[in-house]
Coordinates of C-alpha atoms in Angstrom, one line a residue:
Chain Z
M1 CA 127.5 109.6 103.4
A2 CA 126.6 112.6 101.1
L3 CA 126.0 109.8 98.4
F4 CA 123.3 108.0 100.7
I5 CA 121.6 111.5 101.7
F6 CA 121.6 112.3 97.7
K7 CA 120.2 109.0 97.0
R8 CA 117.2 109.5 99.4
L9 CA 116.4 112.9 98.3
I10 CA 116.2 111.4 95.1
Q11 CA 113.7 108.9 96.2
S12 CA 111.9 111.2 98.4
V13 CA 111.1 113.7 95.1
F14 CA 109.9 110.6 93.4
V15 CA 107.6 109.7 96.0
M16 CA 106.5 113.3 96.3
I17 CA 106.0 113.5 92.5
A18 CA 104.0 110.4 92.4
V19 CA 101.8 111.6 95.4
A20 CA 101.2 115.0 93.0
F21 CA 100.3 113.1 90.4
L22 CA 97.4 111.3 92.3
A23 CA 96.2 114.4 93.7
F24 CA 96.1 115.7 90.1
S25 CA 94.6 112.8 88.6
L26 CA 91.8 113.0 91.5
F27 CA 91.6 116.2 90.7
R28 CA 91.3 116.3 87.0
F29 CA 89.6 112.8 86.4
V30 CA 87.0 112.3 89.4
G31 CA 84.0 114.1 89.0
D32 CA 84.0 117.1 86.3
P33 CA 85.9 120.3 87.9
V34 CA 83.9 122.6 85.8
S35 CA 80.3 121.1 86.9
Q36 CA 81.8 121.2 90.7
M37 CA 82.4 125.1 90.4
T38 CA 79.4 126.5 88.6
G39 CA 75.6 126.0 89.3
V40 CA 72.9 124.7 87.2
E41 CA 71.9 128.0 85.6
T42 CA 75.5 128.6 84.1
S43 CA 75.2 128.0 80.4
V44 CA 77.2 126.1 78.2
A45 CA 79.1 129.0 76.8
D46 CA 80.4 130.1 80.2
Q47 CA 81.3 126.6 81.3
D48 CA 83.7 126.4 78.1
R49 CA 84.9 129.5 78.9
L50 CA 85.8 128.5 82.3
R51 CA 87.1 125.3 80.8
E52 CA 89.5 126.8 79.0
E53 CA 90.3 129.5 81.5
L54 CA 91.4 126.5 84.0
G55 CA 93.4 125.3 81.0
L56 CA 91.6 121.8 80.8
N57 CA 92.0 121.7 77.2
D58 CA 95.8 121.8 77.4
P59 CA 97.6 118.6 77.1
I60 CA 97.6 116.6 80.4
V61 CA 101.6 117.0 80.8
A62 CA 101.1 120.6 80.8
Q63 CA 98.4 120.4 83.1
F64 CA 100.2 118.2 85.3
Y65 CA 103.2 120.9 85.0
R66 CA 101.2 123.7 86.1
F67 CA 99.3 122.0 88.6
T68 CA 102.6 121.0 90.4
S69 CA 104.2 124.3 90.0
D70 CA 101.0 126.1 91.9
L71 CA 101.3 123.3 94.6
L72 CA 105.3 124.5 94.9
H73 CA 104.2 128.2 95.1
G74 CA 101.4 127.4 97.9
E75 CA 98.4 127.6 95.6
F76 CA 96.3 124.9 96.7
G77 CA 93.1 126.0 94.9
Y78 CA 89.4 126.5 96.2
S79 CA 87.4 123.9 98.2
Y80 CA 84.3 122.4 96.2
R81 CA 82.4 123.1 99.6
T82 CA 83.4 126.2 101.3
R83 CA 84.3 128.0 98.2
Q84 CA 87.6 129.4 100.5
P85 CA 91.0 128.9 99.5
V86 CA 92.3 125.2 100.8
A87 CA 95.9 126.7 101.9
S88 CA 94.0 128.7 104.4
M89 CA 91.8 125.8 105.6
I90 CA 94.7 123.4 106.0
A91 CA 96.6 125.8 107.5
T92 CA 94.3 126.7 110.4
R93 CA 93.7 122.8 110.8
I94 CA 97.6 122.0 111.2
P95 CA 98.5 123.0 114.6
A96 CA 95.7 120.8 116.1
T97 CA 96.8 117.6 114.6
L98 CA 100.6 118.6 115.4
E99 CA 100.1 119.2 118.8
L100 CA 97.8 116.3 119.3
G101 CA 100.0 114.1 117.6
V102 CA 103.0 115.0 119.3
V103 CA 101.8 114.7 122.6
A104 CA 100.3 111.0 121.6
L105 CA 103.8 110.4 120.2
L106 CA 105.4 111.7 123.5
I107 CA 103.1 109.3 125.6
S108 CA 103.8 106.5 123.6
L109 CA 107.4 106.6 123.8
L110 CA 107.7 107.8 127.6
V111 CA 105.8 104.6 129.0
G112 CA 106.6 102.1 126.1
I113 CA 110.2 102.1 126.1
P114 CA 110.6 101.6 130.0
A115 CA 107.7 99.0 129.5
G116 CA 109.5 97.4 126.9
V117 CA 112.8 97.1 128.7
F118 CA 111.1 95.9 131.6
T119 CA 109.4 93.3 130.3
A120 CA 112.2 92.1 128.1
L121 CA 114.6 91.7 131.1
R122 CA 112.1 90.2 133.2
P123 CA 109.9 88.1 130.5
K124 CA 108.7 85.6 133.0
G125 CA 107.7 87.5 135.8
L126 CA 103.9 88.0 136.5
T127 CA 104.4 91.6 136.1
S128 CA 105.6 91.2 132.5
Q129 CA 103.1 88.5 131.7
T130 CA 100.1 90.7 132.3
I131 CA 101.4 93.6 130.9
L132 CA 102.1 91.6 127.5
L133 CA 98.7 90.1 127.5
T134 CA 97.4 93.8 128.1
T135 CA 99.1 95.0 124.9
L136 CA 97.8 92.2 122.9
V137 CA 94.0 93.1 124.1
G138 CA 95.4 96.9 123.5
V139 CA 96.2 96.3 119.5
S140 CA 93.0 94.4 119.0
I141 CA 90.9 97.6 120.3
P142 CA 89.9 99.8 117.9
T143 CA 91.0 103.2 118.0
F144 CA 87.3 104.4 118.1
V145 CA 86.6 102.5 120.9
I146 CA 89.4 103.5 123.6
G147 CA 88.0 106.7 122.8
I148 CA 84.5 106.1 123.6
L149 CA 85.8 104.0 126.5
L150 CA 87.8 107.2 127.6
I151 CA 84.8 109.5 126.8
F152 CA 82.4 107.4 129.0
L153 CA 84.6 107.0 131.8
F154 CA 86.1 110.3 132.3
G155 CA 83.4 112.6 130.4
V156 CA 80.3 111.0 131.3
Q157 CA 80.7 108.7 134.4
L158 CA 82.9 111.0 136.4
G159 CA 82.5 114.3 134.8
W160 CA 86.3 115.2 134.7
L161 CA 87.5 116.1 131.3
P162 CA 85.5 117.5 128.3
T163 CA 84.8 115.1 125.7
F164 CA 84.8 117.4 122.8
G165 CA 86.7 120.6 120.9
R166 CA 90.1 121.9 121.8
G167 CA 89.0 124.3 124.6
G168 CA 91.0 127.6 125.3
T169 CA 93.6 128.1 122.9
V170 CA 96.2 130.6 122.9
Q171 CA 97.3 132.7 119.1
I172 CA 101.0 132.9 118.7
G173 CA 102.1 134.2 115.5
G174 CA 99.8 132.5 113.2
W175 CA 99.6 129.4 115.4
T176 CA 96.5 128.3 117.6
S177 CA 97.9 126.4 120.3
S178 CA 96.3 124.7 123.2
L179 CA 99.2 123.9 125.1
F180 CA 99.4 127.0 127.0
T181 CA 96.1 127.2 128.9
L182 CA 94.7 124.7 131.3
D183 CA 91.7 124.4 129.5
G184 CA 93.5 123.5 126.4
W185 CA 95.3 121.0 128.4
R186 CA 92.3 119.5 129.7
S187 CA 90.8 119.1 126.6
L188 CA 93.7 117.6 124.8
L189 CA 94.3 115.0 127.4
L190 CA 91.9 112.6 126.4
P191 CA 92.2 112.6 122.9
A192 CA 96.0 112.5 123.2
L193 CA 95.7 109.4 125.2
T194 CA 93.4 107.4 122.8
L195 CA 96.1 108.0 120.2
G196 CA 98.9 107.3 122.4
I197 CA 97.8 104.1 124.3
Y198 CA 97.7 102.4 120.6
Q199 CA 101.2 103.4 119.5
L200 CA 102.1 102.5 123.2
T201 CA 101.5 99.1 122.5
L202 CA 103.1 98.8 119.3
T203 CA 106.4 100.7 120.8
M204 CA 106.8 98.3 123.8
R205 CA 106.3 95.3 121.6
L206 CA 109.0 96.4 119.3
V207 CA 111.4 97.6 122.3
R208 CA 110.9 94.2 123.9
A209 CA 111.7 92.3 121.2
E210 CA 114.7 94.3 120.0
M211 CA 116.0 94.3 123.6
M212 CA 115.5 90.3 124.1
E213 CA 117.6 89.9 121.3
V214 CA 120.7 92.0 122.2
M215 CA 120.4 90.6 125.8
Q216 CA 121.0 87.3 124.0
S217 CA 124.4 88.6 122.1
D218 CA 127.6 87.5 122.4
Y219 CA 129.0 91.3 123.7
I220 CA 126.7 91.2 126.3
R221 CA 127.2 87.9 127.4
F222 CA 130.8 88.7 127.5
A223 CA 130.2 92.2 129.3
T224 CA 128.5 90.1 132.1
A225 CA 131.2 87.8 132.2
R226 CA 133.5 91.1 132.8
G227 CA 131.4 91.6 136.1
I228 CA 129.8 95.0 134.5
P229 CA 127.5 96.2 136.7
Y230 CA 123.8 95.2 135.9
R231 CA 122.5 98.9 135.9
S232 CA 125.2 100.0 133.4
L233 CA 124.9 96.6 131.4
Y234 CA 120.8 97.3 131.0
F235 CA 121.1 101.0 130.4
R236 CA 124.2 101.8 128.5
H237 CA 125.7 98.6 126.7
A238 CA 122.2 96.9 126.1
L239 CA 119.5 99.8 125.3
A240 CA 121.9 101.9 123.5
N241 CA 121.5 99.4 121.2
T242 CA 118.0 99.1 120.7
M243 CA 117.9 103.0 119.9
I244 CA 117.7 102.6 116.0
P245 CA 115.0 100.7 116.0
V246 CA 113.3 103.2 118.2
I247 CA 114.2 105.6 116.1
T248 CA 112.6 103.6 113.5
I249 CA 109.4 103.3 115.7
I250 CA 109.2 107.4 115.5
G251 CA 109.4 107.4 111.7
L252 CA 106.8 104.4 111.5
Q253 CA 104.7 105.6 114.3
F254 CA 104.2 109.1 112.7
G255 CA 102.5 107.4 109.8
G256 CA 100.0 105.6 112.3
V257 CA 99.5 108.8 114.4
I258 CA 98.2 110.7 111.5
A259 CA 96.2 107.6 110.2
F260 CA 94.5 107.3 113.6
S261 CA 94.2 110.8 114.1
I262 CA 91.6 111.0 111.6
V263 CA 89.6 108.5 114.0
T264 CA 90.6 110.3 117.2
E265 CA 89.6 113.5 115.9
S266 CA 86.2 112.1 114.4
V267 CA 85.4 110.6 117.9
F268 CA 86.3 113.9 119.9
Q269 CA 85.3 116.5 117.4
W270 CA 89.0 117.6 117.4
P271 CA 89.2 120.6 114.8
G272 CA 92.5 119.3 113.0
M273 CA 93.3 118.0 109.4
G274 CA 91.7 114.8 109.8
L275 CA 88.5 116.0 110.6
L276 CA 88.8 118.1 107.8
F277 CA 89.8 115.5 105.3
L278 CA 86.7 113.3 106.7
E279 CA 84.5 116.1 106.2
S280 CA 86.0 116.4 102.5
I281 CA 85.5 112.8 101.6
R282 CA 82.1 113.0 102.8
F283 CA 81.1 115.8 100.5
V284 CA 83.3 114.8 97.7
D285 CA 85.3 117.8 98.4
I286 CA 88.2 116.9 95.7
P287 CA 90.7 119.6 96.0
V288 CA 90.9 119.3 99.9
M289 CA 91.4 115.7 99.7
G290 CA 94.1 116.2 97.2
V291 CA 96.1 118.8 99.2
Y292 CA 95.5 117.1 102.3
L293 CA 97.2 113.9 100.5
V294 CA 99.9 116.3 99.5
V295 CA 100.7 118.1 102.7
I296 CA 100.5 114.5 104.6
A297 CA 103.2 112.8 102.1
F298 CA 105.5 115.7 102.4
F299 CA 105.3 115.1 106.5
F300 CA 106.1 111.7 105.8
V301 CA 109.0 111.9 103.6
L302 CA 110.2 114.7 105.9
V303 CA 110.0 112.6 108.7
N304 CA 111.6 109.7 107.2
L305 CA 114.5 111.8 105.9
L306 CA 115.2 113.0 109.4
V307 CA 115.0 109.3 110.8
D308 CA 117.8 108.4 108.2
L309 CA 119.9 111.2 109.3
L310 CA 119.5 110.2 112.8
Y311 CA 120.9 106.9 112.2
F312 CA 124.2 108.3 111.0
A313 CA 124.2 110.5 114.2
I314 CA 123.6 107.6 116.4
D315 CA 125.3 104.6 115.2
P316 CA 129.1 105.0 114.1
R317 CA 128.9 101.3 112.1
L318 CA 127.1 103.0 109.5
R319 CA 129.6 105.9 108.8
V320 CA 132.4 103.2 108.5
K321 CA 130.4 101.1 106.1
E322 CA 130.1 103.9 103.6
D323 CA 133.8 103.8 103.4
V324 CA 134.2 99.9 102.4
Chain V
M1 CA 94.9 65.6 105.2
L2 CA 92.6 66.4 108.3
G3 CA 94.4 63.7 109.5
R4 CA 97.7 64.9 109.4
I5 CA 96.6 68.0 110.7
W6 CA 95.4 66.6 113.8
R7 CA 98.2 64.5 114.5
S8 CA 100.7 67.5 113.7
D9 CA 103.0 69.5 116.2
G10 CA 100.9 72.4 115.8
M11 CA 97.8 70.7 117.3
W12 CA 100.1 69.6 120.0
L13 CA 101.2 72.9 120.8
F14 CA 97.8 73.8 120.0
W15 CA 96.2 71.9 123.1
R16 CA 98.9 73.2 125.4
S17 CA 98.2 76.5 125.0
P18 CA 95.0 77.7 126.9
A19 CA 94.9 81.3 125.4
A20 CA 94.9 79.6 122.0
V21 CA 92.3 77.3 123.0
L22 CA 89.8 79.5 124.7
A23 CA 90.5 81.7 121.5
A24 CA 89.6 79.4 118.9
I25 CA 86.5 78.7 121.2
V26 CA 85.1 82.8 120.9
A27 CA 86.1 82.7 117.5
I28 CA 84.2 79.6 116.8
V29 CA 81.1 80.4 118.4
I30 CA 80.9 84.1 117.3
I31 CA 81.5 83.1 113.5
G32 CA 79.0 80.1 114.0
G33 CA 76.4 82.1 115.7
A34 CA 77.2 85.0 112.3
L35 CA 76.8 82.4 109.7
L36 CA 73.6 80.7 111.4
S37 CA 72.0 84.0 112.8
P38 CA 68.9 83.8 110.2
W39 CA 68.3 80.3 111.8
I40 CA 69.2 81.4 115.4
V41 CA 67.4 84.7 115.8
A42 CA 63.1 84.7 115.6
T43 CA 63.4 88.0 114.3
S44 CA 65.1 89.7 111.2
P45 CA 66.8 93.3 112.1
Y46 CA 66.0 94.2 108.3
D47 CA 62.5 93.1 108.5
L48 CA 60.5 96.2 109.5
A49 CA 57.0 94.3 110.4
S50 CA 59.0 92.1 112.9
F51 CA 59.4 94.5 115.9
S52 CA 57.7 97.0 117.3
L53 CA 58.5 100.5 119.0
M54 CA 56.8 99.2 122.0
D55 CA 59.6 97.1 122.6
G56 CA 62.1 99.9 122.3
L57 CA 64.7 100.8 124.7
L58 CA 64.4 97.5 127.1
P59 CA 67.4 96.5 129.1
P60 CA 69.0 93.5 129.1
L61 CA 67.2 90.4 131.3
W62 CA 69.7 91.0 134.3
Q63 CA 68.3 94.5 134.7
G64 CA 65.2 93.7 134.7
G65 CA 64.1 93.3 130.9
D66 CA 62.2 91.6 128.8
P67 CA 62.7 87.5 128.4
R68 CA 62.3 87.7 124.5
F69 CA 65.0 90.0 124.7
P70 CA 68.1 88.8 126.8
L71 CA 70.5 91.3 125.7
G72 CA 67.7 94.2 125.5
T73 CA 66.5 96.4 122.7
D74 CA 67.6 99.5 121.3
D75 CA 65.2 102.7 120.4
Q76 CA 63.5 100.7 117.6
G77 CA 62.4 97.9 119.4
R78 CA 65.3 95.6 117.7
D79 CA 66.7 92.6 119.7
M80 CA 69.9 93.4 120.3
I81 CA 71.0 89.8 119.9
A82 CA 69.6 89.9 116.3
A83 CA 71.3 93.1 115.4
I84 CA 74.6 92.0 116.4
L85 CA 74.8 88.6 114.8
F86 CA 73.6 90.2 111.4
G87 CA 75.9 92.8 112.1
A88 CA 78.9 90.4 112.7
R89 CA 77.4 88.2 109.6
L90 CA 78.2 91.4 107.4
S91 CA 81.5 92.2 109.2
L92 CA 82.6 88.9 108.5
T93 CA 81.6 88.6 104.9
I94 CA 83.5 91.8 103.9
G95 CA 86.5 90.7 106.3
L96 CA 86.9 87.5 104.6
M97 CA 86.4 88.8 101.1
A98 CA 88.9 91.8 101.5
M99 CA 91.3 89.4 102.9
A100 CA 90.7 86.8 100.1
I101 CA 91.2 89.6 97.4
A102 CA 94.1 91.0 99.2
S103 CA 96.0 87.5 100.0
V104 CA 95.3 86.3 96.3
L105 CA 96.3 90.0 94.6
G106 CA 99.4 90.1 96.9
I107 CA 100.5 86.4 96.9
G108 CA 100.2 86.4 92.9
L109 CA 102.0 89.8 92.6
G110 CA 104.6 88.9 95.5
L111 CA 105.4 85.6 93.7
A112 CA 105.5 86.6 89.9
A113 CA 107.9 89.7 91.3
G114 CA 110.0 87.2 93.2
Y115 CA 110.2 84.7 90.6
F116 CA 110.7 87.0 87.3
G117 CA 112.6 90.0 89.0
G118 CA 113.8 92.6 87.2
R119 CA 111.6 95.3 86.2
F120 CA 108.5 93.7 86.9
D121 CA 109.8 93.3 90.2
A122 CA 111.0 97.0 90.5
I123 CA 107.3 98.1 89.3
V124 CA 105.6 96.1 91.6
M125 CA 107.6 97.2 94.8
R126 CA 107.6 100.6 94.1
I127 CA 103.9 101.0 93.7
A128 CA 104.2 99.0 97.2
D129 CA 106.6 101.3 98.7
V130 CA 104.3 104.3 97.9
Q131 CA 101.3 102.7 99.1
L132 CA 103.3 101.8 102.5
A133 CA 104.0 105.4 102.9
L134 CA 100.2 105.9 103.2
P135 CA 98.6 104.1 106.3
A136 CA 96.0 101.4 105.1
I137 CA 93.4 103.5 106.7
L138 CA 94.0 106.3 104.7
T139 CA 94.2 104.2 101.3
A140 CA 90.5 102.8 102.1
L141 CA 89.2 105.9 102.8
L142 CA 90.8 107.8 100.0
I143 CA 89.5 104.6 97.7
D144 CA 86.0 105.4 98.9
G145 CA 86.5 109.1 98.4
I146 CA 87.2 108.6 94.8
S147 CA 84.2 105.9 94.1
R148 CA 82.0 108.4 95.5
G149 CA 83.5 111.1 92.7
L150 CA 83.2 108.2 90.0
L151 CA 79.8 106.4 90.7
P152 CA 76.7 108.6 90.0
P153 CA 74.8 108.9 93.2
D154 CA 71.9 106.8 92.6
V155 CA 74.1 103.8 92.3
Q156 CA 76.0 104.1 95.0
Q157 CA 74.0 102.7 97.7
S158 CA 74.0 99.3 95.7
F159 CA 77.9 99.2 95.5
R160 CA 78.6 100.6 99.0
V161 CA 79.3 96.9 100.3
A162 CA 81.6 95.8 96.8
V163 CA 83.0 99.1 97.1
L164 CA 84.1 99.0 100.8
T165 CA 85.3 95.2 100.4
L166 CA 87.6 96.6 97.7
A167 CA 89.0 99.7 99.3
I168 CA 90.0 97.3 102.3
A169 CA 91.5 94.7 100.1
L170 CA 93.6 97.2 98.3
S171 CA 95.0 98.6 101.3
L172 CA 96.2 95.3 102.6
W173 CA 97.7 93.6 99.7
V174 CA 101.0 95.2 100.2
N175 CA 102.1 92.5 103.4
F176 CA 101.3 89.6 101.3
A177 CA 103.3 90.6 98.1
R178 CA 106.3 91.5 100.1
T179 CA 105.9 88.4 102.3
A180 CA 105.7 86.1 99.3
R181 CA 108.6 88.1 97.6
A182 CA 111.1 87.5 100.4
S183 CA 109.9 84.1 100.8
V184 CA 110.2 83.3 96.8
F185 CA 113.9 84.8 96.8
V186 CA 114.7 82.2 99.9
E187 CA 113.0 78.9 97.8
R188 CA 114.0 79.5 94.4
N189 CA 117.9 78.8 94.7
K190 CA 117.1 75.9 96.5
D191 CA 117.4 72.4 94.3
Y192 CA 113.7 71.3 94.3
V193 CA 113.1 74.7 92.4
Q194 CA 115.9 74.4 90.4
A195 CA 114.9 70.7 89.4
A196 CA 111.3 71.5 88.4
I197 CA 112.7 74.7 86.1
M198 CA 115.3 72.7 84.4
M199 CA 112.8 69.7 83.9
G200 CA 111.3 72.3 82.0
Q201 CA 107.7 73.1 84.0
H202 CA 106.0 76.2 83.4
P203 CA 106.6 79.1 85.5
L204 CA 103.3 79.2 86.8
R205 CA 103.4 75.5 87.8
V206 CA 106.9 75.9 89.6
M207 CA 105.2 79.0 91.4
T208 CA 102.0 77.5 92.2
Y209 CA 102.8 74.0 92.6
H210 CA 106.4 73.5 94.1
I211 CA 107.1 77.2 95.6
L212 CA 103.7 77.9 97.3
P213 CA 103.3 75.1 99.6
N214 CA 106.5 75.9 100.9
I215 CA 105.9 79.2 101.7
L216 CA 102.4 78.9 103.0
G217 CA 103.3 79.2 106.8
P218 CA 104.2 82.9 107.1
L219 CA 101.5 83.7 104.9
L220 CA 98.9 82.0 106.8
V221 CA 100.1 83.9 109.8
I222 CA 99.6 87.1 107.9
M223 CA 96.1 85.9 106.4
T224 CA 94.8 85.5 110.3
V225 CA 96.4 88.8 111.2
D226 CA 94.9 90.7 107.9
L227 CA 91.5 89.2 108.6
A228 CA 91.4 91.1 112.3
S229 CA 92.8 94.2 110.2
A230 CA 90.2 94.0 107.9
I231 CA 87.3 93.5 110.4
L232 CA 88.9 96.3 112.2
L233 CA 89.1 98.7 109.0
E234 CA 85.6 98.1 108.0
A235 CA 84.5 98.9 111.6
T236 CA 86.2 101.9 111.4
L237 CA 85.0 103.2 108.3
S238 CA 81.8 102.6 109.3
F239 CA 82.0 104.0 112.4
L240 CA 83.4 107.1 111.0
G241 CA 80.1 107.2 108.8
I242 CA 82.1 106.5 105.5
G243 CA 81.2 102.7 105.0
L244 CA 77.9 101.2 105.0
P245 CA 74.7 102.9 105.5
A246 CA 72.5 102.6 108.7
D247 CA 70.1 100.4 107.1
S248 CA 72.4 97.3 106.7
P249 CA 74.3 97.5 109.7
S250 CA 77.6 96.0 110.9
L251 CA 79.3 96.0 113.8
G252 CA 80.9 99.4 113.3
T253 CA 77.6 100.9 112.3
L254 CA 75.9 99.9 115.3
I255 CA 78.5 101.2 117.4
R256 CA 78.0 104.4 115.5
I257 CA 74.5 104.4 116.5
G258 CA 74.8 103.5 119.6
M259 CA 77.2 106.6 120.5
Q260 CA 73.9 108.4 120.4
F261 CA 73.1 106.4 123.6
L262 CA 76.5 107.3 125.4
L263 CA 74.7 110.2 127.5
S264 CA 71.6 108.3 128.3
G265 CA 71.4 105.5 130.7
E266 CA 70.9 102.9 127.2
W267 CA 74.7 101.8 127.9
W268 CA 73.6 98.3 126.3
I269 CA 73.3 99.5 122.9
L270 CA 76.6 100.9 122.7
W271 CA 78.4 98.4 124.6
V272 CA 76.8 95.3 123.6
P273 CA 78.3 95.6 119.9
T274 CA 81.6 97.2 121.2
L275 CA 82.1 94.0 123.3
F276 CA 81.3 91.9 120.4
L277 CA 83.6 93.2 117.8
V278 CA 86.6 93.5 120.7
A279 CA 86.0 89.7 121.6
L280 CA 85.8 88.7 117.8
V281 CA 89.3 90.5 116.9
V282 CA 91.1 90.0 120.1
S283 CA 90.4 85.8 119.8
I284 CA 91.5 86.4 116.0
N285 CA 94.4 88.0 116.9
I286 CA 95.4 85.6 119.7
L287 CA 95.4 82.8 117.3
G288 CA 97.5 85.0 114.8
D289 CA 100.0 85.0 117.6
F290 CA 99.8 81.5 118.2
L291 CA 100.3 80.3 114.6
R292 CA 103.5 82.6 114.4
D293 CA 105.1 80.8 117.2
V294 CA 103.9 77.5 115.9
F295 CA 105.5 78.7 112.2
N296 CA 108.6 80.4 113.7
P297 CA 110.5 77.6 116.0
K298 CA 112.9 80.1 116.9
V299 CA 110.9 81.9 119.4
R300 CA 109.3 79.1 121.4

């Protein structure tokens, strides 16, 4: 097991270096960093001095080394657009995106897993067929359309919920949270639903497929023959064996949640990292784009590592395999 | 060839599946309408002289609109039908082109990686891994952002469509590569491939002439699903204001414009293109689902 974790760690480091190199190439080769930082009236001599100060005349390898060591020390440079340190820009946006993502993920799992189990156990029933058809439409409807639809229904027609911004927030340490006020929850509900509905259909379909396969396996047939009560059969024997794919989905969906949070944040003007990234693309704000990539990749790698560790915790067979 | 398709198992299954038949009809109507749009609609939405502000914000016919504009007009007096058909034309062009580039690139790399193995395979798959870590939409956004940094502002407008197509294609090729590679692993050790190799045929010929036709089934499914993804990606990027400029509206751009009318009463400017986009993508996805069942007899 230690060997496996070690291998995975090495892989993660490899991915992080690749992403850091991508961010570095963005900064170094897309557009000229010096002309981005200076105005038209800056003299050529001053530009050359800045070039030397930034170390842009050093060998590329040395530059890349300095870039990564700055990243590791949390020095992310300055935004071309706002002239603020990128680190603090990202830090103020992270809570908004994480809260949105976690609530959306919870919605997708708490609704998606039971629905998946249900449709797997009664595949021919009318309810299951209806649910399945709905999810097929669900995966085809773009996230932004779901968002517009929810805004139209609950914001415009019914007027129940706010349609943009974060509402009331509470400051806890350095974390600005919308989870502790009613107003904050009201603002969170529509974006989280938008993000959650799309993920939900994927969760449901995966759990269903997995559950159907498990239900056809020999040990379930054997357990049925032994007369084990259905409740125990479904929820102890069968569902326990679908937990591995469910953990995999959590890992996979984290990626989806991050990606589609860009869209959701744009529709609802939710002040998270996605919105920041979008603005940075619009204004070709390379440092922010690069740092966003590095931060997101770091979260990805972290979640995937946790998922792998959870496998070992849940499935004893994996531990046995290691000894063979 | 056509006769063989017509008499095939797949066709028989097709006629027995009402959802697939309906989806095919919807897809054919929309795609046909989009392709033939210049001949169907009287006014081009690009031709400023052909529409008048006097006709602006007319509701659809059943809400007391003008018979010249069955689905109403936008604030500029543009016919909604003309706008969505031209929009769908652009969306479909970009989607199809992106899918074609992604499939040629992905299948080519996947075939070669699976066939030659070794270091080439390792490099291609590591790139695929890193790219899989980034979701498609993020990749597309990133490529778009890079192009903004690289291209001078004055030529950017004229390259928008090309950049967008390429960004979408480059974010979708991985699926093709992985599937092609996995199928090649299965096929490579079969007798007919070994026989072709022993006869001294060129690897390129073995790959394209012998292996490719036999792994086409799953690839066709991915093509269908990825066409839907490509159309969705384009719509999403255009909706975000990253994709196409407002003067050459795709379906996504039209929806973005329609958002301005979310709070006022002119619902059709937003919902007509939205419904059109959803109908198009849903029908393509249903067809993809159907194809998957055809090529995967286990789940039938």
